[in-house]
Structure formats: C-alpha cells, structure tokens
C-alpha cells in the first residue's frame, strides 16, 4: 500500500503511465463526444416545449458537469498537497485549473445563448447562474494566485488553501435549483434516479458527457507532463528520456 | 434524421443561430485548448533537449577553457 502511494507520487512513474493511457483517452473521447454531438444535433427528437434550442444541452450539460467535477478533483488533490505534500497532486492542480476555467466559461456561455430564445434573456442573477459565475472567478483566482507566487512550495500551499475554501461553492451550485426559486431547471443528470427525458435524448447526452470526461483525462495527462518536464528538467530521468528521443 | 432537409437542419426553425453559435464556440475553445496544450508540451520538450545538448557540449565533450584572470575594479567603500 505505502509502496503504491510512493509510486503514485513519483513524477517519473506518472509520466510512463500517462503515455500509456493518453491514446485511449484521446481517441475514445473524440469518438464518444463526436457521436454524442452528431446524434444530439441531427437525430435526437425535437423538444416539444423548447423546440430545437434545447440541442444546446448536449454541450451545456457536459461542460457544466465537468466544470464542477474538475473542481472537486482539484480540491481532493489540494487536500493531498496539504496533508502529504505530494508533488504530483500540486502538479495536477496547476495543470487542470485552466481547463476548469474554460469549461466553466463554456457552460456559462452556452447557457446564456440558450437562455435568450428560451427564457427571453441572456442572463439573470439567480442562484444557479451566480454560483456558476463564482466558480469561474475561483478558477481565475487559483491561476492568478499560482502565477503571483514565485516560490514553488509556497505557491502550492497557498493555492491548495484557496481551492479548499472554494469547495463550499460546489454544493451551493448543486442544490441551488432546489433551495431557491431559480429560473434554471432542476438537474438533468441524476445518477440515482431514472432519467426524466426520453432515451433518444438521454443516450447522446450520456455519450457526450463520457466523451468530454475522456478528453479531460487526455488534457490533464498532457498538461501534467508539461509541468513535470518543466519542474524536473534537471533530473537524470528527464535527461535520459529526452536523449532517448521518446515523448 | 430529425430534419427534412439540410436547410431545415441549418435553420432549426429559427433557433439555428443560437445552436450553431454554441457548437462553434465549444469546438473552437476545446480544440484550441487541446492543440495549445500539445504544442506547449512539445515546446517544453524541445527546450529540455536543447538545454541538455548545450550542457553536454560545455561540460562533457569539450575540455573546459583554462581560467583567465582579468583585472576588475571593485570599489572598496
């Protein structure tokens, strides 16, 4: 168990594992996301109430879902950074914060464009939308704080604390649609209940969520590899790796 | 297909501009992020390689140049 834990913390070990998984993440993700989006755009039936504008959910829901789950992953890594000082956890946080930022932006943007024909407005200051905007600022704050501190270890600790404080926002996003009267509809995706939408809509949505998850896995791997290379460029294993001409 | 023709598919009964804007922005940002990350990875790898080659050429193969002493004016106060 401890040996496994130490291995997991070793950047060199991670580098090898990432190389093995990345093609699966990339191609699996592209195929699943592509299938989900084409199905959702062209083949899924029209929504009887919202018309065709509902087709935006095939990107809005995956982006919003990932934006929150990326934050939770980041928070778990931040906890590991603080408790065990594991280098790899900090590398993970730094590598995925920009990905989370873009996913959050995409979910806000697609939500706004969907809101115009459906609600008649681009934006309302209701609980769900506002808490999602706060998530965007949290991601931005994490990136800015990391850039502002030069010392690697202090930056890691400060960023981890900020990430953990921001976790309080996640349940607020999740339950905002139940706690307050919001314009936003309740959760589309529930793991515990049967889907409330017909199968022809639900399956493509599931495909695009899974596809985006895999692409996120690929992004996390390649960005972590870059960060590891930058940090460990003076070590022997990086030297050997580079000289061997492998990626 | 949920649509009768290509033009109906593009128009989406008036919702076309909204739907297509979203998909375009989504694809552009996601592809941009992926391509950008891959490029940066390659750039860092190249930089590592260059760094190691330089190091190799100064410390490894070529003997170190003999130390030279030049007079340097250093103020003493």
PDB file of C-alpha atoms in Angstrom:
ATOM      1  CA  UNK A   1       0.000   0.000   0.000  1.00  0.00           C
ATOM      2  CA  UNK A   2       2.678   2.517   1.009  1.00  0.00           C
ATOM      3  CA  UNK A   3       4.825   1.462  -1.861  1.00  0.00           C
ATOM      4  CA  UNK A   4       1.949   2.123  -4.199  1.00  0.00           C
ATOM      5  CA  UNK A   5       1.442   5.505  -2.588  1.00  0.00           C
ATOM      6  CA  UNK A   6       5.046   6.449  -3.105  1.00  0.00           C
ATOM      7  CA  UNK A   7       4.965   5.305  -6.680  1.00  0.00           C
ATOM      8  CA  UNK A   8       1.863   7.375  -7.258  1.00  0.00           C
ATOM      9  CA  UNK A   9       3.731  10.400  -6.049  1.00  0.00           C
ATOM     10  CA  UNK A  10       6.651   9.818  -8.358  1.00  0.00           C
ATOM     11  CA  UNK A  11       6.582  12.059 -11.429  1.00  0.00           C
ATOM     12  CA  UNK A  12       8.628   9.572 -13.405  1.00  0.00           C
ATOM     13  CA  UNK A  13       6.164   6.773 -12.766  1.00  0.00           C
ATOM     14  CA  UNK A  14       3.261   9.013 -13.683  1.00  0.00           C
ATOM     15  CA  UNK A  15       4.967  10.030 -16.906  1.00  0.00           C
ATOM     16  CA  UNK A  16       5.094   6.426 -18.077  1.00  0.00           C
ATOM     17  CA  UNK A  17       1.515   5.665 -17.083  1.00  0.00           C
ATOM     18  CA  UNK A  18       0.239   8.822 -18.786  1.00  0.00           C
ATOM     19  CA  UNK A  19       1.915   7.826 -22.027  1.00  0.00           C
ATOM     20  CA  UNK A  20       0.147   4.501 -21.928  1.00  0.00           C
ATOM     21  CA  UNK A  21      -3.325   5.915 -21.281  1.00  0.00           C
ATOM     22  CA  UNK A  22      -3.273   9.022 -23.438  1.00  0.00           C
ATOM     23  CA  UNK A  23      -4.119   7.490 -26.839  1.00  0.00           C
ATOM     24  CA  UNK A  24      -7.144   5.744 -25.282  1.00  0.00           C
ATOM     25  CA  UNK A  25      -8.329   8.961 -23.692  1.00  0.00           C
ATOM     26  CA  UNK A  26      -7.861  10.933 -26.880  1.00  0.00           C
ATOM     27  CA  UNK A  27      -9.463   8.595 -29.377  1.00  0.00           C
ATOM     28  CA  UNK A  28     -12.145   7.306 -27.030  1.00  0.00           C
ATOM     29  CA  UNK A  29     -13.038  10.859 -26.119  1.00  0.00           C
ATOM     30  CA  UNK A  30     -13.147  12.131 -29.692  1.00  0.00           C
ATOM     31  CA  UNK A  31     -15.307   9.215 -30.844  1.00  0.00           C
ATOM     32  CA  UNK A  32     -17.757   9.369 -27.929  1.00  0.00           C
ATOM     33  CA  UNK A  33     -18.063  13.155 -27.966  1.00  0.00           C
ATOM     34  CA  UNK A  34     -18.370  13.228 -31.747  1.00  0.00           C
ATOM     35  CA  UNK A  35     -21.062  10.548 -31.711  1.00  0.00           C
ATOM     36  CA  UNK A  36     -22.951  12.267 -28.887  1.00  0.00           C
ATOM     37  CA  UNK A  37     -22.890  15.669 -30.586  1.00  0.00           C
ATOM     38  CA  UNK A  38     -23.881  14.443 -34.055  1.00  0.00           C
ATOM     39  CA  UNK A  39     -26.661  12.353 -32.546  1.00  0.00           C
ATOM     40  CA  UNK A  40     -27.836  15.254 -30.423  1.00  0.00           C
ATOM     41  CA  UNK A  41     -27.698  17.788 -33.231  1.00  0.00           C
ATOM     42  CA  UNK A  42     -29.214  15.839 -36.070  1.00  0.00           C
ATOM     43  CA  UNK A  43     -31.011  12.733 -34.836  1.00  0.00           C
ATOM     44  CA  UNK A  44     -32.451  13.340 -31.376  1.00  0.00           C
ATOM     45  CA  UNK A  45     -36.117  14.356 -31.480  1.00  0.00           C
ATOM     46  CA  UNK A  46     -37.153  17.968 -31.019  1.00  0.00           C
ATOM     47  CA  UNK A  47     -38.212  19.068 -27.552  1.00  0.00           C
ATOM     48  CA  UNK A  48     -41.949  19.747 -27.569  1.00  0.00           C
ATOM     49  CA  UNK A  49     -41.620  22.802 -25.341  1.00  0.00           C
ATOM     50  CA  UNK A  50     -38.254  24.354 -26.135  1.00  0.00           C
ATOM     51  CA  UNK A  51     -38.025  23.410 -29.801  1.00  0.00           C
ATOM     52  CA  UNK A  52     -34.585  22.984 -31.301  1.00  0.00           C
ATOM     53  CA  UNK A  53     -32.761  25.349 -28.955  1.00  0.00           C
ATOM     54  CA  UNK A  54     -32.656  22.509 -26.432  1.00  0.00           C
ATOM     55  CA  UNK A  55     -29.956  20.872 -28.586  1.00  0.00           C
ATOM     56  CA  UNK A  56     -27.531  23.183 -26.805  1.00  0.00           C
ATOM     57  CA  UNK A  57     -27.802  20.969 -23.711  1.00  0.00           C
ATOM     58  CA  UNK A  58     -25.629  18.354 -25.441  1.00  0.00           C
ATOM     59  CA  UNK A  59     -22.707  20.689 -24.866  1.00  0.00           C
ATOM     60  CA  UNK A  60     -24.010  22.784 -21.981  1.00  0.00           C
ATOM     61  CA  UNK A  61     -24.615  19.873 -19.618  1.00  0.00           C
ATOM     62  CA  UNK A  62     -21.251  18.115 -20.213  1.00  0.00           C
ATOM     63  CA  UNK A  63     -19.366  21.405 -19.827  1.00  0.00           C
ATOM     64  CA  UNK A  64     -21.182  22.351 -16.611  1.00  0.00           C
ATOM     65  CA  UNK A  65     -20.940  18.824 -15.205  1.00  0.00           C
ATOM     66  CA  UNK A  66     -17.208  18.648 -15.896  1.00  0.00           C
ATOM     67  CA  UNK A  67     -16.595  22.178 -14.609  1.00  0.00           C
ATOM     68  CA  UNK A  68     -17.880  21.127 -11.192  1.00  0.00           C
ATOM     69  CA  UNK A  69     -16.350  17.686 -11.110  1.00  0.00           C
ATOM     70  CA  UNK A  70     -12.964  19.104 -12.172  1.00  0.00           C
ATOM     71  CA  UNK A  71     -13.193  21.450  -9.194  1.00  0.00           C
ATOM     72  CA  UNK A  72     -13.874  18.522  -6.873  1.00  0.00           C
ATOM     73  CA  UNK A  73     -10.904  16.613  -8.286  1.00  0.00           C
ATOM     74  CA  UNK A  74      -8.771  19.714  -7.845  1.00  0.00           C
ATOM     75  CA  UNK A  75      -9.952  20.008  -4.229  1.00  0.00           C
ATOM     76  CA  UNK A  76      -9.064  16.370  -3.492  1.00  0.00           C
ATOM     77  CA  UNK A  77      -5.609  16.985  -4.932  1.00  0.00           C
ATOM     78  CA  UNK A  78      -5.293  20.179  -2.888  1.00  0.00           C
ATOM     79  CA  UNK A  79      -6.049  18.206   0.272  1.00  0.00           C
ATOM     80  CA  UNK A  80      -3.357  15.686  -0.651  1.00  0.00           C
ATOM     81  CA  UNK A  81      -0.926  18.552  -1.245  1.00  0.00           C
ATOM     82  CA  UNK A  82      -1.571  19.959   2.213  1.00  0.00           C
ATOM     83  CA  UNK A  83      -1.593  16.675   4.126  1.00  0.00           C
ATOM     84  CA  UNK A  84       1.051  14.565   2.382  1.00  0.00           C
ATOM     85  CA  UNK A  85       2.973  17.212   0.431  1.00  0.00           C
ATOM     86  CA  UNK A  86       2.759  15.041  -2.625  1.00  0.00           C
ATOM     87  CA  UNK A  87       4.374  16.780  -5.577  1.00  0.00           C
ATOM     88  CA  UNK A  88       2.172  15.166  -8.163  1.00  0.00           C
ATOM     89  CA  UNK A  89      -1.008  16.450  -6.509  1.00  0.00           C
ATOM     90  CA  UNK A  90       0.190  20.011  -6.854  1.00  0.00           C
ATOM     91  CA  UNK A  91       1.172  19.387 -10.465  1.00  0.00           C
ATOM     92  CA  UNK A  92      -2.382  18.151 -11.063  1.00  0.00           C
ATOM     93  CA  UNK A  93      -3.966  21.259  -9.521  1.00  0.00           C
ATOM     94  CA  UNK A  94      -1.871  23.579 -11.652  1.00  0.00           C
ATOM     95  CA  UNK A  95      -2.352  21.593 -14.815  1.00  0.00           C
ATOM     96  CA  UNK A  96      -6.140  21.422 -14.705  1.00  0.00           C
ATOM     97  CA  UNK A  97      -7.142  24.837 -13.326  1.00  0.00           C
ATOM     98  CA  UNK A  98      -7.106  26.441 -16.806  1.00  0.00           C
ATOM     99  CA  UNK A  99      -9.130  23.519 -18.181  1.00  0.00           C
ATOM    100  CA  UNK A 100     -11.727  24.088 -15.462  1.00  0.00           C
ATOM    101  CA  UNK A 101     -11.785  27.786 -16.256  1.00  0.00           C
ATOM    102  CA  UNK A 102     -12.549  27.158 -19.913  1.00  0.00           C
ATOM    103  CA  UNK A 103     -15.201  24.527 -19.132  1.00  0.00           C
ATOM    104  CA  UNK A 104     -16.930  26.917 -16.728  1.00  0.00           C
ATOM    105  CA  UNK A 105     -16.801  29.698 -19.287  1.00  0.00           C
ATOM    106  CA  UNK A 106     -18.272  27.370 -21.924  1.00  0.00           C
ATOM    107  CA  UNK A 107     -21.117  26.314 -19.655  1.00  0.00           C
ATOM    108  CA  UNK A 108     -21.941  29.954 -18.860  1.00  0.00           C
ATOM    109  CA  UNK A 109     -21.711  30.986 -22.493  1.00  0.00           C
ATOM    110  CA  UNK A 110     -23.835  28.154 -23.865  1.00  0.00           C
ATOM    111  CA  UNK A 111     -26.287  28.691 -21.021  1.00  0.00           C
ATOM    112  CA  UNK A 112     -26.653  32.360 -21.908  1.00  0.00           C
ATOM    113  CA  UNK A 113     -27.150  31.661 -25.611  1.00  0.00           C
ATOM    114  CA  UNK A 114     -29.720  29.004 -24.732  1.00  0.00           C
ATOM    115  CA  UNK A 115     -31.462  31.374 -22.301  1.00  0.00           C
ATOM    116  CA  UNK A 116     -32.122  34.006 -24.953  1.00  0.00           C
ATOM    117  CA  UNK A 117     -34.614  32.045 -27.068  1.00  0.00           C
ATOM    118  CA  UNK A 118     -35.909  30.004 -24.114  1.00  0.00           C
ATOM    119  CA  UNK A 119     -36.222  32.442 -21.219  1.00  0.00           C
ATOM    120  CA  UNK A 120     -36.094  35.611 -23.287  1.00  0.00           C
ATOM    121  CA  UNK A 121     -32.965  36.875 -21.563  1.00  0.00           C
ATOM    122  CA  UNK A 122     -29.230  36.243 -21.756  1.00  0.00           C
ATOM    123  CA  UNK A 123     -28.609  36.468 -18.049  1.00  0.00           C
ATOM    124  CA  UNK A 124     -30.437  36.613 -14.734  1.00  0.00           C
ATOM    125  CA  UNK A 125     -28.828  36.970 -11.321  1.00  0.00           C
ATOM    126  CA  UNK A 126     -30.355  33.826  -9.921  1.00  0.00           C
ATOM    127  CA  UNK A 127     -28.691  31.340  -7.610  1.00  0.00           C
ATOM    128  CA  UNK A 128     -27.511  28.793 -10.162  1.00  0.00           C
ATOM    129  CA  UNK A 129     -26.064  31.280 -12.614  1.00  0.00           C
ATOM    130  CA  UNK A 130     -24.440  33.433  -9.964  1.00  0.00           C
ATOM    131  CA  UNK A 131     -22.819  30.491  -8.171  1.00  0.00           C
ATOM    132  CA  UNK A 132     -21.502  29.259 -11.520  1.00  0.00           C
ATOM    133  CA  UNK A 133     -20.019  32.716 -12.142  1.00  0.00           C
ATOM    134  CA  UNK A 134     -18.323  32.481  -8.742  1.00  0.00           C
ATOM    135  CA  UNK A 135     -16.847  29.155  -9.844  1.00  0.00           C
ATOM    136  CA  UNK A 136     -15.380  30.951 -12.861  1.00  0.00           C
ATOM    137  CA  UNK A 137     -13.784  33.533 -10.564  1.00  0.00           C
ATOM    138  CA  UNK A 138     -12.466  30.785  -8.285  1.00  0.00           C
ATOM    139  CA  UNK A 139     -10.687  29.120 -11.186  1.00  0.00           C
ATOM    140  CA  UNK A 140      -9.345  32.508 -12.254  1.00  0.00           C
ATOM    141  CA  UNK A 141      -8.222  33.201  -8.693  1.00  0.00           C
ATOM    142  CA  UNK A 142      -6.391  29.883  -8.451  1.00  0.00           C
ATOM    143  CA  UNK A 143      -4.486  30.571 -11.669  1.00  0.00           C
ATOM    144  CA  UNK A 144      -3.666  34.148 -10.678  1.00  0.00           C
ATOM    145  CA  UNK A 145      -2.506  33.192  -7.182  1.00  0.00           C
ATOM    146  CA  UNK A 146      -0.250  30.493  -8.570  1.00  0.00           C
ATOM    147  CA  UNK A 147       1.292  32.954 -11.043  1.00  0.00           C
ATOM    148  CA  UNK A 148       1.742  35.594  -8.353  1.00  0.00           C
ATOM    149  CA  UNK A 149       3.901  33.474  -6.024  1.00  0.00           C
ATOM    150  CA  UNK A 150       7.349  32.609  -7.321  1.00  0.00           C
ATOM    151  CA  UNK A 151       8.379  30.051  -4.761  1.00  0.00           C
ATOM    152  CA  UNK A 152       7.028  26.674  -5.824  1.00  0.00           C
ATOM    153  CA  UNK A 153       6.264  25.350  -2.353  1.00  0.00           C
ATOM    154  CA  UNK A 154       4.577  28.485  -1.037  1.00  0.00           C
ATOM    155  CA  UNK A 155       2.539  28.714  -4.218  1.00  0.00           C
ATOM    156  CA  UNK A 156       1.430  25.095  -3.841  1.00  0.00           C
ATOM    157  CA  UNK A 157       0.262  25.656  -0.274  1.00  0.00           C
ATOM    158  CA  UNK A 158      -1.493  28.956  -0.930  1.00  0.00           C
ATOM    159  CA  UNK A 159      -3.260  27.576  -3.989  1.00  0.00           C
ATOM    160  CA  UNK A 160      -4.346  24.450  -2.081  1.00  0.00           C
ATOM    161  CA  UNK A 161      -5.891  26.558   0.693  1.00  0.00           C
ATOM    162  CA  UNK A 162      -7.757  28.720  -1.809  1.00  0.00           C
ATOM    163  CA  UNK A 163      -9.058  25.658  -3.657  1.00  0.00           C
ATOM    164  CA  UNK A 164     -10.279  24.081  -0.418  1.00  0.00           C
ATOM    165  CA  UNK A 165     -12.038  27.251   0.741  1.00  0.00           C
ATOM    166  CA  UNK A 166     -13.768  27.458  -2.626  1.00  0.00           C
ATOM    167  CA  UNK A 167     -15.218  23.957  -2.266  1.00  0.00           C
ATOM    168  CA  UNK A 168     -18.105  25.462  -0.307  1.00  0.00           C
ATOM    169  CA  UNK A 169     -19.379  26.789  -3.637  1.00  0.00           C
ATOM    170  CA  UNK A 170     -19.889  23.321  -5.140  1.00  0.00           C
ATOM    171  CA  UNK A 171     -22.867  22.189  -3.002  1.00  0.00           C
ATOM    172  CA  UNK A 172     -24.323  25.654  -3.471  1.00  0.00           C
ATOM    173  CA  UNK A 173     -24.218  25.185  -7.245  1.00  0.00           C
ATOM    174  CA  UNK A 174     -25.630  21.699  -6.989  1.00  0.00           C
ATOM    175  CA  UNK A 175     -28.533  22.447  -4.663  1.00  0.00           C
ATOM    176  CA  UNK A 176     -29.221  26.000  -5.826  1.00  0.00           C
ATOM    177  CA  UNK A 177     -32.029  24.751  -8.040  1.00  0.00           C
ATOM    178  CA  UNK A 178     -33.691  23.027  -5.067  1.00  0.00           C
ATOM    179  CA  UNK A 179     -33.035  25.591  -2.333  1.00  0.00           C
ATOM    180  CA  UNK A 180     -34.093  28.701  -4.182  1.00  0.00           C
ATOM    181  CA  UNK A 181     -36.648  29.515  -6.786  1.00  0.00           C
ATOM    182  CA  UNK A 182     -34.472  29.818  -9.809  1.00  0.00           C
ATOM    183  CA  UNK A 183     -35.171  30.193 -13.455  1.00  0.00           C
ATOM    184  CA  UNK A 184     -32.808  27.316 -14.120  1.00  0.00           C
ATOM    185  CA  UNK A 185     -34.397  23.925 -14.487  1.00  0.00           C
ATOM    186  CA  UNK A 186     -33.508  21.166 -11.994  1.00  0.00           C
ATOM    187  CA  UNK A 187     -30.693  18.729 -12.637  1.00  0.00           C
ATOM    188  CA  UNK A 188     -30.800  16.991 -15.998  1.00  0.00           C
ATOM    189  CA  UNK A 189     -28.461  14.283 -14.909  1.00  0.00           C
ATOM    190  CA  UNK A 190     -29.078  12.197 -11.857  1.00  0.00           C
ATOM    191  CA  UNK A 191     -27.161   9.053 -11.087  1.00  0.00           C
ATOM    192  CA  UNK A 192     -29.666   7.766  -8.584  1.00  0.00           C
ATOM    193  CA  UNK A 193     -32.892   8.143 -10.500  1.00  0.00           C
ATOM    194  CA  UNK A 194     -34.268   7.101 -13.803  1.00  0.00           C
ATOM    195  CA  UNK A 195     -33.751   9.810 -16.414  1.00  0.00           C
ATOM    196  CA  UNK A 196     -36.687  12.136 -16.809  1.00  0.00           C
ATOM    197  CA  UNK A 197     -36.056  12.556 -20.513  1.00  0.00           C
ATOM    198  CA  UNK A 198     -36.664  10.049 -23.293  1.00  0.00           C
ATOM    199  CA  UNK A 199     -33.896   7.609 -24.161  1.00  0.00           C
ATOM    200  CA  UNK A 200     -33.263   9.208 -27.574  1.00  0.00           C
ATOM    201  CA  UNK A 201     -32.179  12.377 -25.795  1.00  0.00           C
ATOM    202  CA  UNK A 202     -30.556  10.812 -22.773  1.00  0.00           C
ATOM    203  CA  UNK A 203     -28.194   8.425 -24.557  1.00  0.00           C
ATOM    204  CA  UNK A 204     -26.488  11.093 -26.724  1.00  0.00           C
ATOM    205  CA  UNK A 205     -26.175  13.284 -23.647  1.00  0.00           C
ATOM    206  CA  UNK A 206     -24.515  10.448 -21.756  1.00  0.00           C
ATOM    207  CA  UNK A 207     -22.158   9.846 -24.687  1.00  0.00           C
ATOM    208  CA  UNK A 208     -21.067  13.462 -24.823  1.00  0.00           C
ATOM    209  CA  UNK A 209     -20.547  13.631 -21.052  1.00  0.00           C
ATOM    210  CA  UNK A 210     -18.370  10.494 -21.149  1.00  0.00           C
ATOM    211  CA  UNK A 211     -16.533  11.750 -24.223  1.00  0.00           C
ATOM    212  CA  UNK A 212     -15.720  15.076 -22.591  1.00  0.00           C
ATOM    213  CA  UNK A 213     -14.545  13.225 -19.468  1.00  0.00           C
ATOM    214  CA  UNK A 214     -12.085  11.224 -21.548  1.00  0.00           C
ATOM    215  CA  UNK A 215     -10.844  14.322 -23.357  1.00  0.00           C
ATOM    216  CA  UNK A 216     -10.381  15.943 -19.974  1.00  0.00           C
ATOM    217  CA  UNK A 217      -8.288  12.919 -18.986  1.00  0.00           C
ATOM    218  CA  UNK A 218      -6.118  13.458 -22.036  1.00  0.00           C
ATOM    219  CA  UNK A 219      -5.780  17.176 -21.322  1.00  0.00           C
ATOM    220  CA  UNK A 220      -4.877  16.505 -17.696  1.00  0.00           C
ATOM    221  CA  UNK A 221      -2.193  13.995 -18.742  1.00  0.00           C
ATOM    222  CA  UNK A 222      -0.511  16.152 -21.351  1.00  0.00           C
ATOM    223  CA  UNK A 223      -0.615  19.290 -19.212  1.00  0.00           C
ATOM    224  CA  UNK A 224       0.783  17.399 -16.225  1.00  0.00           C
ATOM    225  CA  UNK A 225       3.550  16.017 -18.419  1.00  0.00           C
ATOM    226  CA  UNK A 226       4.472  19.547 -19.449  1.00  0.00           C
ATOM    227  CA  UNK A 227       4.501  20.744 -15.843  1.00  0.00           C
ATOM    228  CA  UNK A 228       6.596  17.741 -14.735  1.00  0.00           C
ATOM    229  CA  UNK A 229       9.113  18.340 -17.518  1.00  0.00           C
ATOM    230  CA  UNK A 230       9.450  21.983 -16.520  1.00  0.00           C
ATOM    231  CA  UNK A 231       9.982  21.136 -12.872  1.00  0.00           C
ATOM    232  CA  UNK A 232      12.246  18.127 -13.301  1.00  0.00           C
ATOM    233  CA  UNK A 233      14.253  19.246 -16.301  1.00  0.00           C
ATOM    234  CA  UNK A 234      17.484  18.937 -14.339  1.00  0.00           C
ATOM    235  CA  UNK A 235      16.932  15.379 -13.128  1.00  0.00           C
ATOM    236  CA  UNK A 236      18.571  12.316 -14.515  1.00  0.00           C
ATOM    237  CA  UNK A 237      15.451  10.531 -15.675  1.00  0.00           C
ATOM    238  CA  UNK A 238      14.299  13.517 -17.761  1.00  0.00           C
ATOM    239  CA  UNK A 239      17.764  13.689 -19.282  1.00  0.00           C
ATOM    240  CA  UNK A 240      17.640  10.021 -20.200  1.00  0.00           C
ATOM    241  CA  UNK A 241      14.098  10.388 -21.502  1.00  0.00           C
ATOM    242  CA  UNK A 242      14.960  13.330 -23.706  1.00  0.00           C
ATOM    243  CA  UNK A 243      18.139  11.732 -25.016  1.00  0.00           C
ATOM    244  CA  UNK A 244      16.271   8.541 -25.813  1.00  0.00           C
ATOM    245  CA  UNK A 245      14.041  10.691 -28.039  1.00  0.00           C
ATOM    246  CA  UNK A 246      10.836   9.387 -26.539  1.00  0.00           C
ATOM    247  CA  UNK A 247       7.916  11.692 -25.920  1.00  0.00           C
TER     248      UNK A 247
ATOM    249  CA  UNK B   1     -32.748  12.488 -39.036  1.00  0.00           C
ATOM    250  CA  UNK B   2     -34.953  14.822 -37.062  1.00  0.00           C
ATOM    251  CA  UNK B   3     -34.947  17.241 -40.016  1.00  0.00           C
ATOM    252  CA  UNK B   4     -36.389  17.008 -43.531  1.00  0.00           C
ATOM    253  CA  UNK B   5     -33.659  18.849 -45.387  1.00  0.00           C
ATOM    254  CA  UNK B   6     -30.239  20.378 -44.960  1.00  0.00           C
ATOM    255  CA  UNK B   7     -31.661  23.903 -44.925  1.00  0.00           C
ATOM    256  CA  UNK B   8     -34.117  22.890 -42.200  1.00  0.00           C
ATOM    257  CA  UNK B   9     -31.186  21.423 -40.277  1.00  0.00           C
ATOM    258  CA  UNK B  10     -29.261  24.685 -40.527  1.00  0.00           C
ATOM    259  CA  UNK B  11     -32.242  26.909 -39.745  1.00  0.00           C
ATOM    260  CA  UNK B  12     -33.501  24.737 -36.836  1.00  0.00           C
ATOM    261  CA  UNK B  13     -36.850  26.553 -37.010  1.00  0.00           C
ATOM    262  CA  UNK B  14     -35.320  29.876 -36.138  1.00  0.00           C
ATOM    263  CA  UNK B  15     -33.068  28.556 -33.373  1.00  0.00           C
ATOM    264  CA  UNK B  16     -30.209  27.894 -35.793  1.00  0.00           C
ATOM    265  CA  UNK B  17     -28.060  30.926 -34.921  1.00  0.00           C
ATOM    266  CA  UNK B  18     -28.179  30.125 -31.207  1.00  0.00           C
ATOM    267  CA  UNK B  19     -27.466  26.423 -31.573  1.00  0.00           C
ATOM    268  CA  UNK B  20     -24.692  26.825 -34.138  1.00  0.00           C
ATOM    269  CA  UNK B  21     -23.012  29.651 -32.228  1.00  0.00           C
ATOM    270  CA  UNK B  22     -22.833  27.434 -29.147  1.00  0.00           C
ATOM    271  CA  UNK B  23     -21.421  24.466 -31.018  1.00  0.00           C
ATOM    272  CA  UNK B  24     -18.888  26.620 -32.863  1.00  0.00           C
ATOM    273  CA  UNK B  25     -17.647  28.296 -29.685  1.00  0.00           C
ATOM    274  CA  UNK B  26     -17.491  24.969 -27.883  1.00  0.00           C
ATOM    275  CA  UNK B  27     -15.485  23.276 -30.639  1.00  0.00           C
ATOM    276  CA  UNK B  28     -13.133  26.257 -31.069  1.00  0.00           C
ATOM    277  CA  UNK B  29     -12.358  26.515 -27.360  1.00  0.00           C
ATOM    278  CA  UNK B  30     -11.956  22.790 -26.807  1.00  0.00           C
ATOM    279  CA  UNK B  31      -9.794  22.300 -29.906  1.00  0.00           C
ATOM    280  CA  UNK B  32      -7.788  25.399 -29.041  1.00  0.00           C
ATOM    281  CA  UNK B  33      -7.142  24.121 -25.542  1.00  0.00           C
ATOM    282  CA  UNK B  34      -6.104  20.690 -26.793  1.00  0.00           C
ATOM    283  CA  UNK B  35      -3.860  21.948 -29.585  1.00  0.00           C
ATOM    284  CA  UNK B  36      -2.370  24.620 -27.335  1.00  0.00           C
ATOM    285  CA  UNK B  37      -1.576  22.079 -24.607  1.00  0.00           C
ATOM    286  CA  UNK B  38       0.013  19.659 -27.079  1.00  0.00           C
ATOM    287  CA  UNK B  39       2.125  22.433 -28.627  1.00  0.00           C
ATOM    288  CA  UNK B  40       3.323  23.676 -25.264  1.00  0.00           C
ATOM    289  CA  UNK B  41       4.283  20.138 -24.302  1.00  0.00           C
ATOM    290  CA  UNK B  42       6.359  19.790 -27.438  1.00  0.00           C
ATOM    291  CA  UNK B  43       7.970  23.214 -26.942  1.00  0.00           C
ATOM    292  CA  UNK B  44       8.994  22.350 -23.372  1.00  0.00           C
ATOM    293  CA  UNK B  45      10.379  19.012 -24.528  1.00  0.00           C
ATOM    294  CA  UNK B  46      12.422  20.737 -27.238  1.00  0.00           C
ATOM    295  CA  UNK B  47      13.697  23.262 -24.718  1.00  0.00           C
ATOM    296  CA  UNK B  48      14.809  20.400 -22.446  1.00  0.00           C
ATOM    297  CA  UNK B  49      16.601  18.769 -25.320  1.00  0.00           C
ATOM    298  CA  UNK B  50      18.381  21.991 -26.250  1.00  0.00           C
ATOM    299  CA  UNK B  51      19.344  22.571 -22.639  1.00  0.00           C
ATOM    300  CA  UNK B  52      20.844  19.113 -22.298  1.00  0.00           C
ATOM    301  CA  UNK B  53      22.717  19.359 -25.594  1.00  0.00           C
ATOM    302  CA  UNK B  54      24.200  22.690 -24.570  1.00  0.00           C
ATOM    303  CA  UNK B  55      25.171  21.286 -21.217  1.00  0.00           C
ATOM    304  CA  UNK B  56      26.732  18.296 -22.919  1.00  0.00           C
ATOM    305  CA  UNK B  57      28.775  20.462 -25.258  1.00  0.00           C
ATOM    306  CA  UNK B  58      30.135  22.653 -22.460  1.00  0.00           C
ATOM    307  CA  UNK B  59      30.840  20.117 -19.741  1.00  0.00           C
ATOM    308  CA  UNK B  60      31.073  16.793 -21.471  1.00  0.00           C
ATOM    309  CA  UNK B  61      32.982  16.619 -24.703  1.00  0.00           C
ATOM    310  CA  UNK B  62      34.954  19.828 -24.842  1.00  0.00           C
ATOM    311  CA  UNK B  63      37.562  20.403 -22.138  1.00  0.00           C
ATOM    312  CA  UNK B  64      36.925  23.418 -20.006  1.00  0.00           C
ATOM    313  CA  UNK B  65      38.714  26.555 -21.092  1.00  0.00           C
ATOM    314  CA  UNK B  66      41.545  27.490 -18.826  1.00  0.00           C
ATOM    315  CA  UNK B  67      40.656  30.137 -16.305  1.00  0.00           C
ATOM    316  CA  UNK B  68      41.760  33.603 -17.268  1.00  0.00           C
ATOM    317  CA  UNK B  69      42.364  36.394 -14.854  1.00  0.00           C
ATOM    318  CA  UNK B  70      41.419  39.893 -15.718  1.00  0.00           C
ATOM    319  CA  UNK B  71      41.735  42.917 -13.609  1.00  0.00           C
ATOM    320  CA  UNK B  72      38.407  44.003 -12.186  1.00  0.00           C
ATOM    321  CA  UNK B  73      37.939  47.289 -10.444  1.00  0.00           C
ATOM    322  CA  UNK B  74      35.958  46.823  -7.308  1.00  0.00           C
ATOM    323  CA  UNK B  75      35.148  49.783  -5.175  1.00  0.00           C
ATOM    324  CA  UNK B  76      36.089  49.185  -1.574  1.00  0.00           C
ATOM    325  CA  UNK B  77      33.816  51.520   0.314  1.00  0.00           C
TER     326      UNK B  77
END
